[in-house]
Short mmCIF file of C-alpha atoms in Angstrom, two decimals:
data_model
loop_
_atom_site.label_atom_id
_atom_site.label_comp_id
_atom_site.label_asym_id
_atom_site.label_seq_id
_atom_site.Cartn_x
_atom_site.Cartn_y
_atom_site.Cartn_z
CA MET A 1 12.74 -12.87 34.80
CA ARG A 2 11.03 -15.76 33.01
CA THR A 3 7.75 -14.94 34.77
CA MET A 4 7.63 -11.41 33.36
CA SER A 5 4.33 -10.71 31.66
CA VAL A 6 4.18 -10.51 27.89
CA HIS A 7 2.99 -6.89 28.13
CA LYS A 8 6.05 -5.82 30.12
CA PHE A 9 8.42 -7.88 28.00
CA TYR A 10 7.51 -6.09 24.79
CA ARG A 11 6.96 -2.66 26.27
CA VAL A 12 10.49 -2.14 27.58
CA PRO A 13 12.50 -3.37 24.53
CA ALA A 14 10.29 -1.33 22.21
CA ALA A 15 11.47 1.84 23.92
CA ILE A 16 15.07 0.70 23.68
CA ILE A 17 14.65 -0.22 20.03
CA SER A 18 13.31 3.24 19.30
CA LEU A 19 16.60 4.69 20.50
CA MET A 20 18.54 2.10 18.53
CA LYS A 21 16.66 2.96 15.35
CA GLN A 22 17.59 6.61 15.84
CA GLN A 23 21.21 5.54 16.05
CA ILE A 24 20.86 3.47 12.89
CA ARG A 25 19.38 6.42 11.05
CA ALA A 26 22.39 8.43 12.14
CA TYR A 27 24.66 5.72 10.77
CA SER A 28 22.74 5.72 7.47
CA SER A 29 23.72 9.31 6.74
CA VAL A 30 27.33 8.12 6.69
CA LEU A 31 26.91 4.67 5.17
CA THR A 32 24.56 5.43 2.29
CA SER A 33 26.52 6.53 -0.74
CA HIS A 34 23.63 8.18 -2.51
CA SER A 35 22.81 10.92 0.02
CA VAL A 36 22.27 14.24 -1.77
CA ASP A 37 22.49 17.79 -0.52
CA THR A 38 19.02 19.38 -0.65
CA LYS A 39 20.42 22.70 -1.72
CA SER A 40 22.24 21.05 -4.62
CA MET A 41 19.02 19.36 -5.73
CA THR A 42 17.22 22.72 -5.73
CA SER A 43 20.00 24.28 -7.75
CA ILE A 44 19.94 21.45 -10.29
CA ALA A 45 16.15 21.69 -10.60
CA LYS A 46 16.37 25.42 -11.27
CA ARG A 47 18.98 24.95 -13.96
CA LYS A 48 16.92 22.19 -15.55
CA HIS A 49 13.74 24.23 -15.70
CA LYS A 50 15.64 27.25 -16.99
CA SER A 51 15.93 25.40 -20.29
CA HIS A 52 12.11 25.39 -20.62
CA GLN A 53 11.20 29.08 -20.56
CA ILE A 54 7.88 30.52 -21.62
CA ASP A 55 7.87 32.90 -24.57
CA ASN A 56 5.20 35.52 -23.89
CA ASN A 57 6.00 37.40 -27.12
CA HIS A 58 7.23 40.46 -25.26
CA ASN A 59 10.27 42.57 -26.05
CA ASP A 60 13.42 41.87 -24.09
CA HIS A 61 13.15 45.15 -22.20
CA ASN A 62 9.74 44.04 -20.84
CA THR A 63 10.98 40.72 -19.45
CA CYS A 64 12.56 40.01 -16.10
CA THR A 65 16.27 39.47 -15.81
CA PHE A 66 17.56 36.37 -14.06
CA GLY A 67 18.10 38.38 -10.86
CA GLU A 68 14.57 39.81 -10.98
CA GLU A 69 13.06 36.35 -11.43
CA GLU A 70 15.03 35.12 -8.45
CA HIS A 71 13.61 38.05 -6.49
CA ILE A 72 10.07 37.00 -7.52
CA GLN A 73 10.78 33.46 -6.31
CA ASP A 74 11.96 34.83 -2.97
CA GLU A 75 8.76 36.89 -2.70
CA ILE A 76 6.67 33.79 -3.37
CA LYS A 77 8.44 31.96 -0.55
CA GLN A 78 7.55 34.81 1.83
CA CYS A 79 3.82 34.78 0.97
CA LYS A 80 1.47 33.66 3.75
CA HIS A 81 -1.69 33.15 1.68
CA PRO A 82 -2.44 31.97 -1.88
CA THR A 83 -4.13 35.30 -2.72
CA GLN A 84 -0.80 37.03 -2.11
CA ILE A 85 0.87 34.69 -4.58
CA LEU A 86 -1.83 35.32 -7.20
CA SER A 87 -1.48 39.08 -6.78
CA LEU A 88 2.27 38.82 -7.16
CA LEU A 89 2.02 36.73 -10.32
CA GLU A 90 -0.68 39.01 -11.74
CA HIS A 91 1.63 41.97 -11.26
CA HIS A 92 4.56 40.25 -13.02
CA LYS A 93 2.68 38.02 -15.49
CA HIS A 94 3.84 39.93 -18.57
CA ASN A 95 7.46 39.72 -17.50
CA ILE A 96 7.88 36.17 -16.23
CA ARG A 97 9.44 33.81 -18.76
CA ASP A 98 10.54 30.97 -16.49
CA ALA A 99 8.01 28.16 -16.07
CA TYR A 100 9.73 27.12 -12.85
CA ILE A 101 8.33 30.20 -11.11
CA TYR A 102 4.75 29.10 -11.82
CA LEU A 103 5.49 25.54 -10.74
CA GLU A 104 6.94 26.78 -7.46
CA ALA A 105 3.94 29.07 -7.02
CA MET A 106 1.57 26.10 -7.40
CA ARG A 107 3.56 24.07 -4.89
CA LYS A 108 3.50 26.93 -2.41
CA CYS A 109 -0.26 27.49 -2.83
CA PHE A 110 -0.97 23.83 -2.17
CA LYS A 111 1.26 23.89 0.90
CA LEU A 112 -0.57 26.93 2.30
CA ASP A 113 -4.09 25.64 1.64
CA ARG A 114 -4.67 22.05 0.55
CA HIS A 115 -8.43 22.41 0.43
CA ASP A 116 -8.75 25.37 -1.94
CA VAL A 117 -7.36 24.38 -5.34
CA ARG A 118 -8.68 27.43 -7.19
CA PRO A 119 -5.40 29.38 -6.95
CA ILE A 120 -3.46 26.35 -8.20
CA HIS A 121 -5.91 25.87 -11.05
CA LYS A 122 -5.63 29.52 -12.10
CA ILE A 123 -1.83 29.40 -12.14
CA PHE A 124 -1.81 26.05 -13.92
CA VAL A 125 -4.23 27.13 -16.66
CA PHE A 126 -2.17 30.25 -17.32
CA LEU A 127 0.93 28.09 -17.58
CA LEU A 128 -0.72 25.70 -20.05
CA GLU A 129 -2.11 28.51 -22.21
CA SER A 130 1.26 30.25 -22.31
CA ASP A 131 2.96 27.44 -24.22
CA ASN A 132 1.80 25.41 -27.21
CA ASP A 133 4.54 22.79 -26.96
CA ILE A 134 2.78 19.44 -26.35
CA ALA A 135 5.84 17.88 -24.72
CA LEU A 136 6.13 20.77 -22.29
CA LYS A 137 2.42 20.64 -21.47
CA THR A 138 2.78 17.00 -20.49
CA ARG A 139 5.74 17.95 -18.34
CA TYR A 140 3.73 20.73 -16.69
CA PHE A 141 0.97 18.26 -15.85
CA ASN A 142 3.57 15.94 -14.34
CA LYS A 143 4.92 18.75 -12.19
CA PHE A 144 1.40 19.66 -11.16
CA PHE A 145 0.72 16.06 -10.13
CA ASP A 146 3.99 16.11 -8.22
CA CYS A 147 2.80 19.18 -6.29
CA VAL A 148 -0.51 17.61 -5.26
CA HIS A 149 0.35 13.90 -5.42
CA ASP A 150 -0.86 13.27 -1.86
CA SER A 151 -4.37 14.29 -2.95
CA PRO A 152 -5.35 11.32 -5.17
CA LEU A 153 -8.89 12.59 -5.86
CA LEU A 154 -7.53 15.90 -7.16
CA CYS A 155 -4.97 14.04 -9.27
CA ALA A 156 -7.69 11.85 -10.77
CA ARG A 157 -9.72 14.90 -11.78
CA TYR A 158 -6.81 16.61 -13.50
CA PHE A 159 -5.67 13.36 -15.11
CA LYS A 160 -9.07 13.18 -16.78
CA ALA A 161 -8.65 16.78 -17.99
CA MET A 162 -5.18 15.95 -19.26
CA THR A 163 -6.32 13.03 -21.38
CA THR A 164 -9.74 14.32 -22.55
CA ARG A 165 -9.73 18.11 -22.70
CA TYR A 166 -6.07 18.64 -23.64
CA LYS A 167 -5.67 15.31 -25.49
CA LEU A 168 -2.26 14.73 -23.93
CA LYS A 169 -0.66 11.33 -23.63
CA PRO A 170 0.68 10.48 -20.16
CA ASP A 171 4.17 9.08 -19.88
CA ALA A 172 5.88 6.79 -17.38
CA PHE A 173 6.60 9.70 -15.05
CA THR A 174 2.90 10.60 -15.03
CA PHE A 175 1.84 7.14 -13.87
CA SER A 176 4.69 6.94 -11.37
CA ILE A 177 3.50 10.12 -9.63
CA LEU A 178 -0.18 9.15 -9.75
CA ILE A 179 0.48 5.73 -8.22
CA LYS A 180 2.78 7.29 -5.63
CA GLY A 181 -0.08 9.59 -4.63
CA CYS A 182 -2.22 6.59 -3.74
CA ILE A 183 0.27 5.15 -1.24
CA SER A 184 -0.34 7.33 1.81
CA GLN A 185 -4.09 6.63 1.80
CA ALA A 186 -3.66 3.00 0.68
CA ARG A 187 -5.90 3.58 -2.36
CA TYR A 188 -4.80 0.35 -4.00
CA ARG A 189 -7.86 0.18 -6.28
CA THR A 190 -7.14 3.61 -7.73
CA GLY A 191 -3.49 2.69 -8.12
CA GLY A 192 -4.54 -0.53 -9.82
CA LYS A 193 -6.63 1.45 -12.33
CA TYR A 194 -3.61 3.56 -13.25
CA TRP A 195 -1.59 0.37 -13.61
CA TYR A 196 -4.23 -1.07 -15.96
CA LEU A 197 -4.50 2.14 -18.02
CA MET A 198 -0.75 2.34 -18.40
CA LYS A 199 -0.40 -1.22 -19.69
CA GLN A 200 -3.67 -1.79 -21.53
CA GLU A 201 -4.83 1.62 -22.78
CA TYR A 202 -1.44 3.17 -23.52
CA GLY A 203 0.63 0.04 -24.15
CA MET A 204 3.38 1.14 -21.79
CA GLN A 205 5.60 -1.19 -19.80
CA PRO A 206 6.32 -0.24 -16.18
CA ASN A 207 9.86 0.67 -15.22
CA ASP A 208 11.55 -0.20 -11.94
CA VAL A 209 10.25 2.99 -10.27
CA ILE A 210 6.63 2.11 -11.04
CA TYR A 211 7.14 -1.44 -9.80
CA LYS A 212 8.52 0.05 -6.58
CA GLU A 213 5.53 2.37 -6.16
CA MET A 214 3.07 -0.49 -6.70
CA LEU A 215 4.87 -2.63 -4.13
CA LEU A 216 4.80 0.20 -1.59
CA LEU A 217 1.12 0.77 -2.33
CA TYR A 218 0.21 -2.86 -1.71
CA ALA A 219 2.47 -2.93 1.36
CA ASN A 220 0.59 -0.01 2.86
CA ALA A 221 -2.73 -1.60 1.97
CA ASN A 222 -1.61 -4.97 3.41
CA LYS A 223 -2.22 -6.77 0.11
CA CYS A 224 0.62 -9.29 0.15
CA GLU A 225 -0.74 -11.57 -2.58
CA ARG A 226 -1.15 -8.70 -5.06
CA ALA A 227 2.30 -7.43 -4.17
CA GLN A 228 3.79 -10.87 -4.75
CA LYS A 229 2.28 -10.99 -8.27
CA ILE A 230 3.78 -7.60 -9.03
CA PHE A 231 7.17 -8.70 -7.73
CA ASP A 232 7.07 -11.96 -9.69
CA GLU A 233 6.38 -9.98 -12.86
CA TYR A 234 9.24 -7.65 -12.01
CA MET A 235 11.63 -10.57 -11.54
CA GLU A 236 10.57 -12.03 -14.90
CA LYS A 237 11.60 -8.75 -16.51
CA VAL A 238 14.92 -8.95 -14.67
CA GLU A 239 15.56 -12.51 -15.86
CA GLN A 240 14.72 -11.46 -19.42
CA GLU A 241 17.17 -8.57 -19.00
CA GLN A 242 14.46 -6.03 -19.69
CA LEU A 243 15.11 -4.50 -16.28
CA THR A 244 17.96 -4.57 -13.81
CA VAL A 245 17.69 -5.30 -10.11
CA ASP A 246 17.13 -2.07 -8.25
CA ARG A 247 17.89 -1.62 -4.55
CA SER A 248 14.85 0.56 -3.84
CA THR A 249 12.50 -1.91 -5.56
CA MET A 250 13.90 -4.82 -3.56
CA ARG A 251 13.54 -2.80 -0.38
CA ALA A 252 9.92 -2.05 -1.29
CA TYR A 253 9.38 -5.81 -1.64
CA LEU A 254 10.83 -6.28 1.85
CA ASN A 255 8.44 -3.62 3.19
CA VAL A 256 5.49 -5.66 1.92
CA PHE A 257 6.25 -8.12 4.73
CA THR A 258 7.73 -5.86 7.39
CA ALA A 259 4.54 -3.78 7.37
CA ASN A 260 2.51 -6.64 8.86
CA GLY A 261 5.24 -8.60 10.61
CA ASN A 262 5.33 -11.48 8.12
CA ILE A 263 8.61 -13.10 9.19
CA LYS A 264 8.62 -15.79 6.50
CA GLY A 265 8.09 -13.17 3.82
CA MET A 266 10.85 -11.01 5.31
CA LYS A 267 13.29 -13.89 5.16
CA ARG A 268 12.30 -14.59 1.56
CA ALA A 269 12.86 -10.95 0.59
CA LEU A 270 16.23 -10.84 2.37
CA GLN A 271 17.27 -14.02 0.58
CA GLN A 272 16.50 -12.35 -2.75
CA MET A 273 18.55 -9.31 -1.77
CA ARG A 274 21.52 -11.45 -0.82
CA HIS A 275 21.20 -13.43 -4.06
CA TYR A 276 21.66 -10.24 -6.05
CA ASP A 277 24.45 -8.95 -3.78
CA ILE A 278 22.39 -6.04 -2.47
CA GLU A 279 24.00 -4.66 0.65
CA LEU A 280 21.91 -4.88 3.78
CA ASN A 281 22.62 -1.32 4.83
CA ALA A 282 21.31 0.64 7.81
CA GLU A 283 17.97 1.41 6.15
CA VAL A 284 17.30 -2.26 5.42
CA ILE A 285 18.28 -3.25 8.97
CA ALA A 286 15.89 -0.64 10.36
CA ASP A 287 13.12 -2.09 8.17
CA VAL A 288 13.84 -5.61 9.41
CA MET A 289 13.81 -4.44 13.02
CA GLN A 290 10.44 -2.76 12.48
CA GLY A 291 9.15 -5.97 10.91
CA TYR A 292 10.09 -7.99 13.97
CA ILE A 293 8.51 -5.38 16.24
CA ASN A 294 5.29 -5.62 14.21
CA ALA A 295 5.50 -9.40 14.62
CA LYS A 296 5.73 -8.94 18.42
CA ARG A 297 9.27 -10.29 18.40
CA ALA A 298 11.24 -7.53 20.04
CA ASP A 299 13.91 -10.08 21.03
CA LYS A 300 14.60 -10.75 17.34
CA ALA A 301 14.76 -7.03 16.64
CA LEU A 302 17.37 -6.64 19.38
CA ALA A 303 19.36 -9.54 17.97
CA VAL A 304 19.36 -7.95 14.50
CA PHE A 305 20.54 -4.68 15.98
CA ASP A 306 23.35 -6.38 17.95
CA SER A 307 24.48 -8.27 14.87
CA TYR A 308 24.55 -5.09 12.80
CA VAL A 309 26.49 -3.05 15.37
CA GLN A 310 29.13 -5.77 15.79
CA LYS A 311 30.01 -5.72 12.08
#
């Protein structure tokens, strides 16, 4: 057994670990206390957006009832092409009062065709021109960014329109979504520009969510030194009691090192988590296992799994 080649040694445990990680993910659905029912989230979102309705200056008998608007939403979900959605909205545009319908329509259009943004732009412009409330316009931009956040170039273009054409001031949620949109493509320079604008141009201090997004961005871009500076700044805010230790932010810090198999960094991050009494739950264990796999230490990953299961 000691003469087994390195190739065979790592190949076999990796397959086993894949099954183990599936089991851990199954455990996580039971162990994590913050799991949320997707249907409940949708219901909450609908009720929240119901409080921000658009007044189209029509008489009550010309507007949709709640049941009719729900029917329109169901029709949007059944559409197979953005042109169908536009035709549907055009037909009901004088009756729709709920901004949530337009936001859902934009999300659906982007899902159907990510390359053609013209339908989204048309819906979005109508939504902006239908309401003169500055606070709501900023919120609409945020929801738009949320729809297309995995297209950072598109977000950058509309962010420029938001701040120059419409003269709107972005908020913390705006920057959180924009930075999040840079993660999948590891656009750390673009994310860094948003970070600079937020702090220098708008005088805003990042919250724990934005720190988390920046850490995940640098983790995906394999920029450990930049991530460490961000984390050090975050910890200074914690020590000054400007922020509190957040589990997701600490896990993002761990992912900075698991992404490239940096074992020393992983141990340092785990030490920080233990110092602040953050439970090493199933998700964290799965991250650590992946880190050891990336470090070509499948034996360590197996040992972590065994230790976790025996608890």
